[in-house]
Amino acid sequence: MARIESTLVSVDVLTLRFDARARAVLLAVAPRGSDPFAGALALPGVLLGRGERLRDAALRAVTGKLGLDGSAVTATGQLATFDEPSRDPRGPTLSVALWATVDPAAPASGPIWTPPAEVPALAFDHDRIVADCRPMLADRLWRDVPFTAGLLGREFTTAQALDVTESLTGDRPYPANLGRTMDRVPGLERTEQHAAALPKGGRPPLVWRWTSTG
Amino acid sequence: MARIESTLVSVDVLTLRFDARARAVLLAVAPRGSDPFAGALALPGVLLGRGERLRDAALRAVTGKLGLDGSAVTATGQLATFDEPSRDPRGPTLSVALWATVDPAAPASGPIWTPPAEVPALAFDHDRIVADCRPMLADRLWRDVPFTAGLLGREFTTAQALDVTESLTGDRPYPANLGRTMDRVPGLERTEQHAAALPKGGRPPLVWRWTSTG
DNA sequence: TAAATAGTGTCTGTGAGACACTATACA
DNA sequence: TGTATAGTGTCTCACAGACACTATTTA
């Protein structure tokens, strides 16, 4: 009962980065270099090597396909597995979708960064992967500490927290309500410091800091 | 850049069935027939065939490894993917864990049915899979309609709803509170009928019925 | 009648969301 | 001073949980 004909596994990564200047969370896509859909935009993905961990494959995809530094990836996690047999024209391939957060302070040249809600048409079934996974990402914010900390970095302001929440959920909470939400996030501490105000003015926002998580 | 050495994918199934007589949700395990861990208890699992859907592989596992009738499976869904390279002594294998619900009215001989909280030692990393997935299953109850309907069947009583909730979450809600929870489940209707009372007596519970879902 | 169990009604606490009002920046 | 933004304090609503009380069964 030797079975050689197993489905190949690819790992496709929803790489998120908070761009403080753009005041938005952006998703990385890159043009494909090789044949199926060469030149078309796609999520970074690699075939899972034998014995390779999903997280390692995701790092390989972010490093190799996006050209980012692996040390800039602050956290990763699973989203879902996509199994339509026709999703890859080369033949049946399973796709395990992972998320990865990139340090907002790290250099980010290489990939094309786009708001997750306005991703251009992508290769394979990557449009569907993005559409299916977006609500899962929104659901993680403020509930999944590694995800949230990875996205916002060690220190951030209330204004940035508002921007991130609006990017992922689609609407901007009241600062007062978001502050109370953040007060309940374990490992997140409201400091006494105020950051600089925005260019347009306004009261300087508070600084928040992670205590436990890196 | 031809890559042949891809990780194999297995599908392991947490098969749940509500046993009305035992008043509990039970998980199916079966002794392994072939070599790695032959004779040891394990979750039903199969290697994913090339081009095979995860759901089809899960049905194949439930049918082939547990001896259940495929038509008794009322719903399936994804849980998580396990990627420890050493989880299978034969070599690195990815395991995609799925849940499956079995019609409580269908015959269920074949597998060994055990409460998920008291599963005996299992082969591979299946103990860990069960431990990691149990909270995900509890979380689905009353929120994931296909899961809940698949587990309870087309019609059920408040008493059975209490039993199922206690089995999955670990504590028994007050009937009044569970009734209000169920009133908010879309597609679930509180009927006027009362079922027979339990052997020990007590007020006969109400009957609930799914309207939309099968 | 006693024990067991379910259903109705009520109360409390928590968390989300809306909003008035205040505080503090830039132009 | 006007505009923009954040922070404080309330208010309401939805929901979960606890529980008193009532209803209906078996033993």
PDB file of N, CA and C in Angstrom, chain A residues 157-194:
ATOM      1  N   THR A 157       1.342  54.492  19.820  1.00  0.00           N
ATOM      2  CA  THR A 157       0.449  55.508  20.361  1.00  0.00           C
ATOM      3  C   THR A 157      -1.009  55.106  20.147  1.00  0.00           C
ATOM      4  N   THR A 158      -1.869  55.765  20.880  1.00  0.00           N
ATOM      5  CA  THR A 158      -3.297  55.547  20.680  1.00  0.00           C
ATOM      6  C   THR A 158      -3.683  55.832  19.234  1.00  0.00           C
ATOM      7  N   ALA A 159      -3.109  56.864  18.648  1.00  0.00           N
ATOM      8  CA  ALA A 159      -3.433  57.207  17.263  1.00  0.00           C
ATOM      9  C   ALA A 159      -3.093  56.047  16.326  1.00  0.00           C
ATOM     10  N   GLN A 160      -1.943  55.412  16.568  1.00  0.00           N
ATOM     11  CA  GLN A 160      -1.562  54.286  15.721  1.00  0.00           C
ATOM     12  C   GLN A 160      -2.478  53.094  15.943  1.00  0.00           C
ATOM     13  N   ALA A 161      -2.867  52.888  17.190  1.00  0.00           N
ATOM     14  CA  ALA A 161      -3.802  51.793  17.484  1.00  0.00           C
ATOM     15  C   ALA A 161      -5.121  52.016  16.752  1.00  0.00           C
ATOM     16  N   LEU A 162      -5.557  53.271  16.693  1.00  0.00           N
ATOM     17  CA  LEU A 162      -6.783  53.588  15.955  1.00  0.00           C
ATOM     18  C   LEU A 162      -6.610  53.278  14.475  1.00  0.00           C
ATOM     19  N   ASP A 163      -5.449  53.648  13.923  1.00  0.00           N
ATOM     20  CA  ASP A 163      -5.195  53.406  12.502  1.00  0.00           C
ATOM     21  C   ASP A 163      -5.191  51.905  12.195  1.00  0.00           C
ATOM     22  N   VAL A 164      -4.528  51.135  13.032  1.00  0.00           N
ATOM     23  CA  VAL A 164      -4.449  49.690  12.800  1.00  0.00           C
ATOM     24  C   VAL A 164      -5.839  49.065  12.884  1.00  0.00           C
ATOM     25  N   THR A 165      -6.597  49.465  13.879  1.00  0.00           N
ATOM     26  CA  THR A 165      -7.934  48.898  14.028  1.00  0.00           C
ATOM     27  C   THR A 165      -8.806  49.244  12.830  1.00  0.00           C
ATOM     28  N   GLU A 166      -8.724  50.496  12.389  1.00  0.00           N
ATOM     29  CA  GLU A 166      -9.525  50.889  11.231  1.00  0.00           C
ATOM     30  C   GLU A 166      -9.099  50.103   9.987  1.00  0.00           C
ATOM     31  N   SER A 167      -7.793  49.888   9.831  1.00  0.00           N
ATOM     32  CA  SER A 167      -7.312  49.152   8.656  1.00  0.00           C
ATOM     33  C   SER A 167      -7.861  47.732   8.623  1.00  0.00           C
ATOM     34  N   LEU A 168      -7.884  47.074   9.754  1.00  0.00           N
ATOM     35  CA  LEU A 168      -8.251  45.657   9.748  1.00  0.00           C
ATOM     36  C   LEU A 168      -9.753  45.425   9.843  1.00  0.00           C
ATOM     37  N   THR A 169     -10.453  46.247  10.620  1.00  0.00           N
ATOM     38  CA  THR A 169     -11.872  45.976  10.816  1.00  0.00           C
ATOM     39  C   THR A 169     -12.744  46.793   9.883  1.00  0.00           C
ATOM     40  N   GLY A 170     -12.214  47.885   9.344  1.00  0.00           N
ATOM     41  CA  GLY A 170     -13.012  48.680   8.433  1.00  0.00           C
ATOM     42  C   GLY A 170     -13.665  49.883   9.062  1.00  0.00           C
ATOM     43  N   ASP A 171     -13.725  49.958  10.393  1.00  0.00           N
ATOM     44  CA  ASP A 171     -14.148  51.252  10.921  1.00  0.00           C
ATOM     45  C   ASP A 171     -13.368  51.648  12.157  1.00  0.00           C
ATOM     46  N   ARG A 172     -13.343  52.962  12.340  1.00  0.00           N
ATOM     47  CA  ARG A 172     -12.465  53.579  13.310  1.00  0.00           C
ATOM     48  C   ARG A 172     -13.200  53.692  14.632  1.00  0.00           C
ATOM     49  N   PRO A 173     -12.675  53.059  15.674  1.00  0.00           N
ATOM     50  CA  PRO A 173     -13.362  53.159  16.967  1.00  0.00           C
ATOM     51  C   PRO A 173     -13.193  54.541  17.580  1.00  0.00           C
ATOM     52  N   TYR A 174     -14.012  54.827  18.564  1.00  0.00           N
ATOM     53  CA  TYR A 174     -13.798  56.031  19.364  1.00  0.00           C
ATOM     54  C   TYR A 174     -12.545  55.819  20.189  1.00  0.00           C
ATOM     55  N   PRO A 175     -11.681  56.845  20.291  1.00  0.00           N
ATOM     56  CA  PRO A 175     -10.445  56.685  21.084  1.00  0.00           C
ATOM     57  C   PRO A 175     -10.727  56.211  22.503  1.00  0.00           C
ATOM     58  N   ALA A 176     -11.773  56.722  23.099  1.00  0.00           N
ATOM     59  CA  ALA A 176     -12.075  56.346  24.480  1.00  0.00           C
ATOM     60  C   ALA A 176     -12.358  54.852  24.583  1.00  0.00           C
ATOM     61  N   ASN A 177     -13.150  54.335  23.639  1.00  0.00           N
ATOM     62  CA  ASN A 177     -13.518  52.919  23.695  1.00  0.00           C
ATOM     63  C   ASN A 177     -12.319  52.024  23.402  1.00  0.00           C
ATOM     64  N   LEU A 178     -11.502  52.432  22.431  1.00  0.00           N
ATOM     65  CA  LEU A 178     -10.326  51.620  22.131  1.00  0.00           C
ATOM     66  C   LEU A 178      -9.367  51.607  23.328  1.00  0.00           C
ATOM     67  N   GLY A 179      -9.265  52.734  24.015  1.00  0.00           N
ATOM     68  CA  GLY A 179      -8.417  52.780  25.209  1.00  0.00           C
ATOM     69  C   GLY A 179      -8.863  51.761  26.245  1.00  0.00           C
ATOM     70  N   ARG A 180     -10.154  51.654  26.443  1.00  0.00           N
ATOM     71  CA  ARG A 180     -10.638  50.657  27.408  1.00  0.00           C
ATOM     72  C   ARG A 180     -10.385  49.246  26.918  1.00  0.00           C
ATOM     73  N   THR A 181     -10.536  49.020  25.609  1.00  0.00           N
ATOM     74  CA  THR A 181     -10.208  47.703  25.066  1.00  0.00           C
ATOM     75  C   THR A 181      -8.750  47.374  25.349  1.00  0.00           C
ATOM     76  N   MET A 182      -7.879  48.342  25.118  1.00  0.00           N
ATOM     77  CA  MET A 182      -6.445  48.094  25.304  1.00  0.00           C
ATOM     78  C   MET A 182      -6.103  47.896  26.772  1.00  0.00           C
ATOM     79  N   ASP A 183      -6.833  48.567  27.654  1.00  0.00           N
ATOM     80  CA  ASP A 183      -6.595  48.356  29.085  1.00  0.00           C
ATOM     81  C   ASP A 183      -6.805  46.897  29.475  1.00  0.00           C
ATOM     82  N   ARG A 184      -7.630  46.194  28.719  1.00  0.00           N
ATOM     83  CA  ARG A 184      -7.924  44.803  29.054  1.00  0.00           C
ATOM     84  C   ARG A 184      -7.019  43.815  28.341  1.00  0.00           C
ATOM     85  N   VAL A 185      -6.127  44.290  27.460  1.00  0.00           N
ATOM     86  CA  VAL A 185      -5.219  43.381  26.772  1.00  0.00           C
ATOM     87  C   VAL A 185      -4.088  43.006  27.729  1.00  0.00           C
ATOM     88  N   PRO A 186      -3.905  41.699  27.982  1.00  0.00           N
ATOM     89  CA  PRO A 186      -2.840  41.310  28.919  1.00  0.00           C
ATOM     90  C   PRO A 186      -1.466  41.663  28.363  1.00  0.00           C
ATOM     91  N   GLY A 187      -0.618  42.206  29.211  1.00  0.00           N
ATOM     92  CA  GLY A 187       0.741  42.525  28.797  1.00  0.00           C
ATOM     93  C   GLY A 187       0.876  43.874  28.130  1.00  0.00           C
ATOM     94  N   LEU A 188      -0.205  44.621  28.054  1.00  0.00           N
ATOM     95  CA  LEU A 188      -0.135  45.942  27.424  1.00  0.00           C
ATOM     96  C   LEU A 188      -0.353  47.000  28.496  1.00  0.00           C
ATOM     97  N   GLU A 189       0.539  47.985  28.506  1.00  0.00           N
ATOM     98  CA  GLU A 189       0.558  48.954  29.600  1.00  0.00           C
ATOM     99  C   GLU A 189       0.407  50.369  29.051  1.00  0.00           C
ATOM    100  N   ARG A 190      -0.474  51.112  29.678  1.00  0.00           N
ATOM    101  CA  ARG A 190      -0.689  52.521  29.342  1.00  0.00           C
ATOM    102  C   ARG A 190       0.373  53.344  30.075  1.00  0.00           C
ATOM    103  N   THR A 191       1.218  54.022  29.349  1.00  0.00           N
ATOM    104  CA  THR A 191       2.282  54.801  30.009  1.00  0.00           C
ATOM    105  C   THR A 191       1.802  56.225  30.257  1.00  0.00           C
ATOM    106  N   GLU A 192       2.670  56.989  30.904  1.00  0.00           N
ATOM    107  CA  GLU A 192       2.340  58.391  31.182  1.00  0.00           C
ATOM    108  C   GLU A 192       2.813  59.316  30.069  1.00  0.00           C
ATOM    109  N   GLN A 193       3.627  58.748  29.168  1.00  0.00           N
ATOM    110  CA  GLN A 193       4.213  59.602  28.132  1.00  0.00           C
ATOM    111  C   GLN A 193       3.199  59.969  27.056  1.00  0.00           C
ATOM    112  N   HIS A 194       3.392  61.156  26.513  1.00  0.00           N
ATOM    113  CA  HIS A 194       2.633  61.570  25.350  1.00  0.00           C
ATOM    114  C   HIS A 194       3.571  61.663  24.163  1.00  0.00           C
TER     115      HIS A 194
END
